[in-house]
PDB file of C-alpha atoms and ligand atoms in Angstrom:
ATOM      1  CA  MET U 250       0.035   0.149   0.179  1.00 60.00           C
ATOM      2  CA  LYS U 251       1.528   3.480  -1.117  1.00 88.00           C
ATOM      3  CA  GLU U 252       1.523   6.045   1.915  1.00 93.00           C
ATOM      4  CA  LEU U 253       1.712   9.897   1.008  1.00 95.00           C
ATOM      5  CA  LEU U 254       1.718  12.451   4.111  1.00 97.00           C
ATOM      6  CA  VAL U 255      -0.498  15.633   3.722  1.00 97.00           C
ATOM      7  CA  ALA U 256       1.108  18.094   5.558  1.00 97.00           C
ATOM      8  CA  THR U 257      -1.642  20.408   6.381  1.00 95.00           C
ATOM      9  CA  GLY U 258      -2.495  21.816   9.654  1.00 92.00           C
ATOM     10  CA  ASN U 259      -5.940  22.984   8.095  1.00 94.00           C
ATOM     11  CA  ALA U 260      -8.946  20.693   8.930  1.00 93.00           C
ATOM     12  CA  GLY U 261     -10.864  21.776   5.905  1.00 94.00           C
ATOM     13  CA  LYS U 262      -7.897  20.882   3.572  1.00 95.00           C
ATOM     14  CA  VAL U 263      -7.680  17.910   4.885  1.00 94.00           C
ATOM     15  CA  ARG U 264     -11.500  16.893   4.344  1.00 94.00           C
ATOM     16  CA  GLU U 265     -11.177  17.878   0.632  1.00 96.00           C
ATOM     17  CA  LEU U 266      -8.096  15.832  -0.048  1.00 95.00           C
ATOM     18  CA  GLU U 267      -9.038  12.910   1.901  1.00 93.00           C
ATOM     19  CA  ALA U 268     -12.582  12.567  -0.140  1.00 94.00           C
ATOM     20  CA  LEU U 269     -10.473  13.845  -3.598  1.00 95.00           C
ATOM     21  CA  LEU U 270      -7.593  10.833  -3.068  1.00 93.00           C
ATOM     22  CA  GLU U 271     -10.394   8.113  -2.020  1.00 92.00           C
ATOM     23  CA  GLY U 272     -10.300   5.276  -4.357  1.00 88.00           C
ATOM     24  CA  THR U 273      -6.919   6.102  -5.577  1.00 89.00           C
ATOM     25  CA  GLY U 274      -4.963   3.187  -3.552  1.00 89.00           C
ATOM     26  CA  ILE U 275      -3.068   5.811  -1.547  1.00 91.00           C
ATOM     27  CA  THR U 276      -3.013   5.516   1.969  1.00 90.00           C
ATOM     28  CA  LEU U 277      -2.729   9.287   3.886  1.00 93.00           C
ATOM     29  CA  ARG U 278      -0.956   9.790   6.577  1.00 94.00           C
ATOM     30  CA  SER U 279      -1.545  13.174   8.592  1.00 93.00           C
ATOM     31  CA  LEU U 280       0.555  15.594  10.627  1.00 94.00           C
ATOM     32  CA  ARG U 281      -1.105  14.039  13.843  1.00 93.00           C
ATOM     33  CA  ASP U 282       1.272  10.961  13.476  1.00 93.00           C
ATOM     34  CA  PHE U 283       4.227  13.353  13.516  1.00 95.00           C
ATOM     35  CA  PRO U 284       3.448  15.979  16.409  1.00 93.00           C
ATOM     36  CA  HIS U 285       7.014  16.733  16.727  1.00 94.00           C
ATOM     37  CA  LEU U 286       7.657  18.044  13.254  1.00 95.00           C
ATOM     38  CA  PRO U 287       8.343  21.701  13.300  1.00 94.00           C
ATOM     39  CA  PRO U 288       5.641  24.112  11.236  1.00 93.00           C
ATOM     40  CA  THR U 289       6.991  25.253   8.097  1.00 95.00           C
ATOM     41  CA  VAL U 290       7.381  29.290   8.275  1.00 96.00           C
ATOM     42  CA  GLU U 291       5.823  29.932   4.773  1.00 95.00           C
ATOM     43  CA  ASP U 292       7.838  32.985   3.659  1.00 95.00           C
ATOM     44  CA  GLY U 293       7.748  32.622  -0.122  1.00 96.00           C
ATOM     45  CA  ASP U 294       6.127  34.639  -2.456  1.00 97.00           C
ATOM     46  CA  SER U 295       4.478  32.505  -4.478  1.00 98.00           C
ATOM     47  CA  PHE U 296       1.968  29.373  -4.184  1.00 98.00           C
ATOM     48  CA  GLU U 297       4.692  27.196  -5.930  1.00 98.00           C
ATOM     49  CA  LYS U 298       7.468  28.286  -3.213  1.00 98.00           C
ATOM     50  CA  ASN U 299       5.196  28.009  -0.345  1.00 98.00           C
ATOM     51  CA  ALA U 300       4.033  24.281  -1.539  1.00 98.00           C
ATOM     52  CA  ILE U 301       7.235  22.832  -2.009  1.00 98.00           C
ATOM     53  CA  LYS U 302       8.834  24.324   1.106  1.00 98.00           C
ATOM     54  CA  LYS U 303       6.256  22.750   2.975  1.00 98.00           C
ATOM     55  CA  ALA U 304       6.415  19.360   1.608  1.00 98.00           C
ATOM     56  CA  ARG U 305      10.094  19.468   1.328  1.00 97.00           C
ATOM     57  CA  GLU U 306      10.660  19.841   4.860  1.00 97.00           C
ATOM     58  CA  ALA U 307       8.198  17.223   5.931  1.00 97.00           C
ATOM     59  CA  SER U 308       9.294  14.699   3.423  1.00 97.00           C
ATOM     60  CA  ALA U 309      12.901  15.413   5.127  1.00 97.00           C
ATOM     61  CA  GLY U 310      11.673  15.198   8.696  1.00 96.00           C
ATOM     62  CA  THR U 311       9.437  12.175   7.827  1.00 96.00           C
ATOM     63  CA  GLY U 312      11.129   9.681   5.232  1.00 96.00           C
ATOM     64  CA  LEU U 313       8.091   9.418   3.282  1.00 96.00           C
ATOM     65  CA  PRO U 314       6.874  11.242   0.283  1.00 97.00           C
ATOM     66  CA  VAL U 315       4.531  14.281   0.900  1.00 98.00           C
ATOM     67  CA  ILE U 316       1.819  16.492  -0.491  1.00 98.00           C
ATOM     68  CA  ALA U 317       1.333  19.909   0.703  1.00 98.00           C
ATOM     69  CA  ASP U 318      -0.839  22.576  -0.388  1.00 98.00           C
ATOM     70  CA  ASP U 319      -0.313  25.786  -0.730  1.00 98.00           C
ATOM     71  CA  SER U 320      -3.769  28.139  -1.816  1.00 98.00           C
ATOM     72  CA  GLY U 321      -5.792  31.383  -1.526  1.00 98.00           C
ATOM     73  CA  LEU U 322      -7.971  33.918  -2.956  1.00 98.00           C
ATOM     74  CA  LEU U 323      -7.060  36.873  -5.771  1.00 98.00           C
ATOM     75  CA  VAL U 324      -9.271  39.297  -5.944  1.00 98.00           C
ATOM     76  CA  ALA U 325      -9.413  41.333  -8.925  1.00 98.00           C
ATOM     77  CA  ALA U 326     -10.319  44.481  -7.746  1.00 98.00           C
ATOM     78  CA  LEU U 327      -7.345  44.008  -4.794  1.00 98.00           C
ATOM     79  CA  ASP U 328      -4.813  43.697  -7.200  1.00 98.00           C
ATOM     80  CA  GLY U 329      -4.743  39.982  -6.511  1.00 98.00           C
ATOM     81  CA  ARG U 330      -4.527  40.633  -2.968  1.00 98.00           C
ATOM     82  CA  PRO U 331      -4.849  38.196  -0.259  1.00 98.00           C
ATOM     83  CA  GLY U 332      -3.320  35.823  -2.549  1.00 98.00           C
ATOM     84  CA  VAL U 333      -0.240  34.075  -0.580  1.00 98.00           C
ATOM     85  CA  TYR U 334      -1.448  36.187   2.551  1.00 97.00           C
ATOM     86  CA  SER U 335      -5.158  34.628   2.739  1.00 98.00           C
ATOM     87  CA  ALA U 336      -4.761  32.781   5.486  1.00 97.00           C
ATOM     88  CA  ARG U 337      -3.739  35.368   7.420  1.00 97.00           C
ATOM     89  CA  TYR U 338      -4.854  38.315   5.958  1.00 98.00           C
ATOM     90  CA  ALA U 339      -6.797  39.840   8.801  1.00 98.00           C
ATOM     91  CA  GLY U 340      -3.447  39.177  10.793  1.00 97.00           C
ATOM     92  CA  ASP U 341      -1.448  36.336  12.397  1.00 95.00           C
ATOM     93  CA  GLY U 342      -3.685  33.949  14.274  1.00 94.00           C
ATOM     94  CA  CYS U 343      -7.250  35.560  12.795  1.00 97.00           C
ATOM     95  CA  SER U 344     -10.216  33.242  11.873  1.00 97.00           C
ATOM     96  CA  ASP U 345     -11.743  32.610   8.723  1.00 97.00           C
ATOM     97  CA  ALA U 346     -14.570  34.892  10.269  1.00 97.00           C
ATOM     98  CA  ASP U 347     -12.018  38.014  10.692  1.00 98.00           C
ATOM     99  CA  ASN U 348     -10.632  37.326   7.078  1.00 98.00           C
ATOM    100  CA  ASN U 349     -14.383  37.471   5.801  1.00 98.00           C
ATOM    101  CA  LEU U 350     -15.083  40.493   7.508  1.00 98.00           C
ATOM    102  CA  LYS U 351     -11.793  42.398   6.551  1.00 98.00           C
ATOM    103  CA  LEU U 352     -12.660  41.239   2.930  1.00 98.00           C
ATOM    104  CA  LEU U 353     -16.263  42.663   2.744  1.00 98.00           C
ATOM    105  CA  GLY U 354     -14.646  46.168   4.609  1.00 98.00           C
ATOM    106  CA  GLU U 355     -12.485  46.425   1.489  1.00 98.00           C
ATOM    107  CA  LEU U 356     -14.822  45.439  -0.744  1.00 98.00           C
ATOM    108  CA  VAL U 357     -17.867  47.605   0.550  1.00 98.00           C
ATOM    109  CA  ASP U 358     -17.674  49.910  -2.516  1.00 97.00           C
ATOM    110  CA  VAL U 359     -17.007  47.839  -5.157  1.00 98.00           C
ATOM    111  CA  PRO U 360     -20.058  46.790  -7.153  1.00 97.00           C
ATOM    112  CA  MET U 361     -20.936  43.245  -8.300  1.00 95.00           C
ATOM    113  CA  SER U 362     -19.835  43.691 -11.788  1.00 97.00           C
ATOM    114  CA  ARG U 363     -16.117  44.443 -10.416  1.00 98.00           C
ATOM    115  CA  ARG U 364     -15.988  41.561  -7.595  1.00 98.00           C
ATOM    116  CA  GLY U 365     -14.468  39.048  -9.926  1.00 98.00           C
ATOM    117  CA  ALA U 366     -11.643  36.444  -7.950  1.00 98.00           C
ATOM    118  CA  ALA U 367     -10.045  33.403  -8.248  1.00 98.00           C
ATOM    119  CA  PHE U 368      -8.886  30.454  -6.061  1.00 98.00           C
ATOM    120  CA  ARG U 369      -5.324  28.828  -6.770  1.00 98.00           C
ATOM    121  CA  CYS U 370      -4.454  26.015  -5.388  1.00 98.00           C
ATOM    122  CA  VAL U 371      -0.624  24.353  -6.066  1.00 98.00           C
ATOM    123  CA  ILE U 372      -0.112  20.988  -4.475  1.00 98.00           C
ATOM    124  CA  ALA U 373       3.514  19.943  -4.169  1.00 98.00           C
ATOM    125  CA  LEU U 374       4.891  16.312  -4.300  1.00 98.00           C
ATOM    126  CA  CYS U 375       8.076  16.058  -2.727  1.00 98.00           C
ATOM    127  CA  PHE U 376      10.188  12.543  -1.938  1.00 97.00           C
ATOM    128  CA  PRO U 377      12.417  12.090   0.739  1.00 96.00           C
ATOM    129  CA  ASP U 378      15.606  12.658  -1.560  1.00 95.00           C
ATOM    130  CA  GLY U 379      14.777  16.511  -2.254  1.00 93.00           C
ATOM    131  CA  GLY U 380      12.850  15.606  -5.619  1.00 97.00           C
ATOM    132  CA  CYS U 381       9.503  17.603  -6.068  1.00 98.00           C
ATOM    133  CA  ARG U 382       6.714  18.441  -8.723  1.00 98.00           C
ATOM    134  CA  THR U 383       3.816  20.936  -8.698  1.00 98.00           C
ATOM    135  CA  PHE U 384      -0.008  20.609  -9.713  1.00 98.00           C
ATOM    136  CA  GLY U 385      -1.707  23.753 -10.022  1.00 98.00           C
ATOM    137  CA  GLY U 386      -5.651  24.321 -10.611  1.00 98.00           C
ATOM    138  CA  GLU U 387      -7.771  27.762 -10.352  1.00 98.00           C
ATOM    139  CA  LEU U 388     -11.508  28.131  -9.765  1.00 98.00           C
ATOM    140  CA  HIS U 389     -13.171  31.916 -10.922  1.00 98.00           C
ATOM    141  CA  GLY U 390     -16.122  33.165  -9.413  1.00 98.00           C
ATOM    142  CA  VAL U 391     -17.674  36.249  -7.793  1.00 98.00           C
ATOM    143  CA  ILE U 392     -17.167  37.805  -4.187  1.00 98.00           C
ATOM    144  CA  THR U 393     -20.759  38.387  -2.570  1.00 98.00           C
ATOM    145  CA  ASP U 394     -21.688  41.084  -0.385  1.00 97.00           C
ATOM    146  CA  GLU U 395     -23.036  38.713   2.625  1.00 97.00           C
ATOM    147  CA  PRO U 396     -21.724  35.405   3.683  1.00 98.00           C
ATOM    148  CA  SER U 397     -23.996  32.302   2.686  1.00 98.00           C
ATOM    149  CA  GLY U 398     -23.607  28.964   3.598  1.00 98.00           C
ATOM    150  CA  ASP U 399     -21.795  26.922   6.618  1.00 96.00           C
ATOM    151  CA  GLY U 400     -19.919  24.352   4.246  1.00 97.00           C
ATOM    152  CA  GLY U 401     -16.064  24.290   3.343  1.00 96.00           C
ATOM    153  CA  PHE U 402     -14.263  26.335   4.873  1.00 97.00           C
ATOM    154  CA  GLY U 403     -12.168  29.401   4.606  1.00 98.00           C
ATOM    155  CA  TYR U 404     -13.670  32.204   2.019  1.00 98.00           C
ATOM    156  CA  ASP U 405     -15.839  29.690   0.858  1.00 98.00           C
ATOM    157  CA  PRO U 406     -19.211  31.611   1.922  1.00 98.00           C
ATOM    158  CA  LEU U 407     -18.053  34.651   0.237  1.00 98.00           C
ATOM    159  CA  PHE U 408     -17.157  32.837  -2.907  1.00 98.00           C
ATOM    160  CA  MET U 409     -19.747  32.581  -5.416  1.00 98.00           C
ATOM    161  CA  VAL U 410     -19.878  30.371  -8.211  1.00 98.00           C
ATOM    162  CA  PRO U 411     -21.656  31.808 -11.044  1.00 97.00           C
ATOM    163  CA  GLU U 412     -22.470  28.653 -13.185  1.00 97.00           C
ATOM    164  CA  TYR U 413     -24.424  27.027  -9.858  1.00 98.00           C
ATOM    165  CA  GLY U 414     -26.154  30.394  -8.501  1.00 97.00           C
ATOM    166  CA  MET U 415     -24.508  29.306  -5.188  1.00 98.00           C
ATOM    167  CA  THR U 416     -21.553  30.014  -3.011  1.00 98.00           C
ATOM    168  CA  LEU U 417     -18.913  27.433  -2.342  1.00 98.00           C
ATOM    169  CA  ALA U 418     -20.301  26.899   1.160  1.00 98.00           C
ATOM    170  CA  GLU U 419     -23.646  26.282  -0.203  1.00 98.00           C
ATOM    171  CA  LEU U 420     -22.382  23.519  -2.682  1.00 98.00           C
ATOM    172  CA  PRO U 421     -22.276  19.588  -1.460  1.00 97.00           C
ATOM    173  CA  LEU U 422     -18.497  18.780  -0.836  1.00 96.00           C
ATOM    174  CA  GLU U 423     -18.659  16.333  -3.896  1.00 96.00           C
ATOM    175  CA  VAL U 424     -19.745  19.323  -6.329  1.00 97.00           C
ATOM    176  CA  LYS U 425     -16.947  21.779  -4.747  1.00 97.00           C
ATOM    177  CA  ASN U 426     -14.079  19.030  -5.223  1.00 97.00           C
ATOM    178  CA  ARG U 427     -15.203  18.231  -8.636  1.00 97.00           C
ATOM    179  CA  ILE U 428     -15.001  22.035  -9.849  1.00 98.00           C
ATOM    180  CA  SER U 429     -12.464  23.522  -7.201  1.00 98.00           C
ATOM    181  CA  HIS U 430      -8.697  24.762  -7.597  1.00 98.00           C
ATOM    182  CA  ARG U 431      -7.867  21.674  -5.402  1.00 98.00           C
ATOM    183  CA  GLY U 432     -10.049  19.437  -6.863  1.00 97.00           C
ATOM    184  CA  ARG U 433      -8.270  19.954 -10.504  1.00 98.00           C
ATOM    185  CA  ALA U 434      -4.676  20.254  -8.895  1.00 98.00           C
ATOM    186  CA  VAL U 435      -5.741  16.797  -7.398  1.00 97.00           C
ATOM    187  CA  ALA U 436      -6.541  15.708 -10.758  1.00 97.00           C
ATOM    188  CA  ALA U 437      -3.296  16.642 -12.355  1.00 98.00           C
ATOM    189  CA  LEU U 438      -1.678  14.881  -9.316  1.00 97.00           C
ATOM    190  CA  THR U 439      -3.236  11.680  -9.491  1.00 95.00           C
ATOM    191  CA  GLN U 440      -2.736  11.289 -13.081  1.00 95.00           C
ATOM    192  CA  TYR U 441       0.991  12.108 -12.589  1.00 95.00           C
ATOM    193  CA  LEU U 442       1.085   9.467  -9.874  1.00 93.00           C
ATOM    194  CA  LEU U 443      -0.767   6.929 -12.486  1.00 91.00           C
ATOM    195  CA  GLU U 444       1.717   7.211 -14.773  1.00 93.00           C
ATOM    196  CA  ASN U 445       4.625   7.530 -12.803  1.00 92.00           C
ATOM    197  CA  PRO U 446       3.729   5.172  -9.652  1.00 87.00           C
ATOM    198  CA  PHE U 447       6.248   5.476  -6.559  1.00 86.00           C
TER     199      PHE U 447
HETATM  200  P1  ITT I 506      -1.521  25.072   6.100  1.00 69.83           P
HETATM  201  O1  ITT I 506      -0.572  26.057   5.468  1.00 69.83           O
HETATM  202  O2  ITT I 506      -0.990  24.392   7.099  1.00 69.83           O
HETATM  203  O3  ITT I 506      -2.141  23.590   4.580  1.00 69.83           O
HETATM  204  P2  ITT I 506      -3.309  26.884   5.656  1.00 69.83           P
HETATM  205  O4  ITT I 506      -4.435  27.252   5.691  1.00 69.83           O
HETATM  206  O5  ITT I 506      -2.097  28.247   6.512  1.00 69.83           O
HETATM  207  O6  ITT I 506      -3.075  25.535   6.506  1.00 69.83           O
HETATM  208  P3  ITT I 506      -2.465  28.288   3.060  1.00 69.83           P
HETATM  209  O7  ITT I 506      -1.483  28.833   3.481  1.00 69.83           O
HETATM  210  O8  ITT I 506      -2.282  27.818   1.860  1.00 69.83           O
HETATM  211  O9  ITT I 506      -2.987  27.199   4.445  1.00 69.83           O
HETATM  212  O10 ITT I 506      -3.512  29.427   2.920  1.00 69.83           O
HETATM  213  C1  ITT I 506      -4.532  29.015   2.355  1.00 69.83           C
HETATM  214  C2  ITT I 506      -6.130  29.919   2.971  1.00 69.83           C
HETATM  215  O11 ITT I 506      -6.291  30.236   1.855  1.00 69.83           O
HETATM  216  C3  ITT I 506      -6.683  29.396   3.792  1.00 69.83           C
HETATM  217  O12 ITT I 506      -6.359  29.630   5.464  1.00 69.83           O
HETATM  218  C4  ITT I 506      -7.999  30.007   3.443  1.00 69.83           C
HETATM  219  O13 ITT I 506      -8.064  31.234   4.124  1.00 69.83           O
HETATM  220  C5  ITT I 506      -7.899  30.282   1.884  1.00 69.83           C
HETATM  221  N1  ITT I 506      -8.472  29.151   0.806  1.00 69.83           N
HETATM  222  C6  ITT I 506      -7.841  28.006   0.166  1.00 69.83           C
HETATM  223  N2  ITT I 506      -8.620  27.235  -0.374  1.00 69.83           N
HETATM  224  C7  ITT I 506      -9.516  27.588   0.226  1.00 69.83           C
HETATM  225  C8  ITT I 506     -10.625  27.017  -0.050  1.00 69.83           C
HETATM  226  O14 ITT I 506     -11.009  25.812  -0.666  1.00 69.83           O
HETATM  227  N3  ITT I 506     -11.984  27.731   0.181  1.00 69.83           N
HETATM  228  C9  ITT I 506     -12.033  28.453   1.084  1.00 69.83           C
HETATM  229  N4  ITT I 506     -10.791  29.235   1.177  1.00 69.83           N
HETATM  230  C10 ITT I 506      -9.972  28.898   0.800  1.00 69.83           C
END
């Protein structure tokens, strides 16, 4: 049985990645099994750099192949912010609710026609010998003017998917996973693993 460690401390990501990798024959390990692994300092200026750093450090520290996800929200009217700072947009240790409140505040005078945004996800796959590959995915949508729905995590209650007329937090997880930035990145990863078994 192939084992992959998922190096993330975000419970929402773990839920989605577990569902997305179900049935692939891969057993997922979590950081809970490695409580002494120090957290990675995410100081890269791109999703790629941060994803590789997280996966490479965890792989070196455990001797396992590792996947790590770095992702975030890019809002056009904010010149691509919060981007790589999405997790701590409202400050260190902030909650998803704090981030959503700050986003609504920054967009308060921006009309719906200019509230386009995209989620981006980069997944890095790294091996103990230091070798890494990355896989990316994006989802485009619109930032609503009030939160709606209680599924998902992060900015999902504010992220309207026009094709469905619903926010990501209103869509069932299997629909989110089919269309999302993370779902697309995982599809590219599983295709690669199928062609290049480890
Ligand atoms: P790890 O680094 O431990 O994986 P993190 O939450 O710090 O967890 P990131 O640095 O990649 O992860 O930040 C990603 C942030 O982007 C996340 O905290 C959310 O605020 C947002 N985000 C990413 N994907 C999302 C999604 O599918 N739905 C809603 N928000 C998302």
